[in-house]
Amino acid sequence: SARVAAAAMSVFVTRRIPAEGLQVLSQASGCRVQQWDSEEPVPRAELLAGVAGTRGLLCLLSDRIDREVLDAAGPDLKVISTLSVGFDHLALDEIKKRGIRVGYTPDVLTDATAELSVALLLSACRRLPEAAEQVKSGGWTTWKPLWMCGYGLSDSTVGIIGLGRIGQAVARRLKPFGVRKFLYTGSGPKPENAAEFGAEFVPLKRLAEESDFVVVTCALTPATQGMCNKDFFGRMKKTSVFVNTSRGAVVNQEDLYNALASGQIAAAGLDVTTPEPLPTDHPLLSLKNCVILPHIGSATYATRSTMAVLAANNLLAGLRGEPMPHELKL
Ligand code: NDP
Ligand code: DGY
């Protein structure tokens, strides 16, 4: 009956999302949308109440979807669609156990995130925020031969941790800057992906030792959590630059702080931290050689709009029992 169909399409959206995405849901026949219509994250209690009895959940990377949320949702929950390519916020084992399908947003944010990764790398190695600050503060007195010097990409070795969609897009963009050699690491060699850059698969330790620039573009998993630690930074050259646009927890931040403060490495650029937001009194923010951005990798208007439409279409397809545009294989 119509009543059953309507119930079959009840969805909870955990945030205000780009209008194009919400429109897809609200125009779908029989889809009843409930939304936490705010720029700020849904409070845990509201999330638990909001998911109760829902069939579809459209969530963000800031929502931890664990057993508690799944229990609160109950047995009607059939589809989770996340507005992200990362899925470390989802308890996939619990989700799989309950037969819930998951949609996510690969590919559509690759270019924007790779572009931001390059911007962050250049900001860190050429000291852009520090230099711009000198102009404002009166630190710019005259042209000086050794003032505000940094490190360039020409003839450099770039190490990519995780040569996936974004890692490859970063390498593709960095190559024309005159990079001499690409190294990469991951769960195994990917000759078909590496060929374009002549990239060499190496163990993590060798990547740390030989790279002038390290760019982290892997997923956060139990294997990658805390992977960039004291041992890793200790192997890097004093002139090398570290960039992370994956997830903050891949890095041991205390170890990174010590490496930056002691001059063990030259500089770092982070788009992701733990926690997010990073407290404004965090020690990393006191360092001149650390550029920190507020997780804006995919933040272009066009990309966010496309992500929202994709997330909405994933959700609807899942609810209708159809193939999703991008379903995560569980
Ligand atoms: P992909 O799945 O295409 O790439 C992930 C890569 O991680 C794979 O190449 C994989 O390599 C690698 N990886 C997995 N395990 C390890 C390991 N133990 N050591 C080294 N590498 C490993 O995902 P995307 O490129 O689309 O996205 C990557 C991540 O970027 C997302 O998971 C997300 O966390 C983050 N992201 C951040 C954004 C931001 O705003 N800053 C925006 C978008 C994404 P292998 O296949 O060999 O296992
Ligand atoms: C993701 O999609 O995982 C990013 O972190 C935000 O776009």
PDB file of C-alpha atoms in Angstrom, residues 24 26 32 36 44 47 55 62 64 107 110 112 129 145 194 202 243 255 258 268 281 283 285 308 314 322:
ATOM      1  CA  VAL A  24      16.993  14.607  -5.128  1.00  0.00           C
ATOM      2  CA  SER A  26      12.578  15.425  -1.546  1.00  0.00           C
ATOM      3  CA  ARG A  32       9.969  11.119   3.634  1.00  0.00           C
ATOM      4  CA  TRP A  36      19.112  17.824  11.266  1.00  0.00           C
ATOM      5  CA  ARG A  44      24.503  12.396  19.728  1.00  0.00           C
ATOM      6  CA  LEU A  47      21.165  11.382  16.128  1.00  0.00           C
ATOM      7  CA  ARG A  55      15.124   2.983   6.570  1.00  0.00           C
ATOM      8  CA  SER A  62      31.700  13.619  11.660  1.00  0.00           C
ATOM      9  CA  ARG A  64      30.266   8.011  14.309  1.00  0.00           C
ATOM     10  CA  ASP A 107      35.978   9.743  -7.731  1.00  0.00           C
ATOM     11  CA  THR A 110      39.449  13.214  -6.303  1.00  0.00           C
ATOM     12  CA  ALA A 112      39.446  18.811  -5.658  1.00  0.00           C
ATOM     13  CA  PRO A 129      51.338  31.504   5.462  1.00  0.00           C
ATOM     14  CA  PRO A 145      69.016  36.531  -0.106  1.00  0.00           C
ATOM     15  CA  ALA A 194      52.454   3.342 -10.973  1.00  0.00           C
ATOM     16  CA  VAL A 202      59.117   0.644  -1.596  1.00  0.00           C
ATOM     17  CA  VAL A 243      51.827  16.476   3.961  1.00  0.00           C
ATOM     18  CA  ASP A 255      55.784  12.605  17.333  1.00  0.00           C
ATOM     19  CA  ASN A 258      58.652  16.802  18.189  1.00  0.00           C
ATOM     20  CA  ALA A 268      54.420  19.883   7.508  1.00  0.00           C
ATOM     21  CA  ASP A 281      45.782  25.964  22.009  1.00  0.00           C
ATOM     22  CA  PRO A 283      51.055  22.806  20.404  1.00  0.00           C
ATOM     23  CA  LEU A 285      49.518  25.564  16.119  1.00  0.00           C
ATOM     24  CA  ALA A 308      25.512  15.515  -2.176  1.00  0.00           C
ATOM     25  CA  ASN A 314      23.168   6.109  -3.512  1.00  0.00           C
ATOM     26  CA  GLU A 322      18.681  -1.225  -7.080  1.00  0.00           C
TER      27      GLU A 322
END
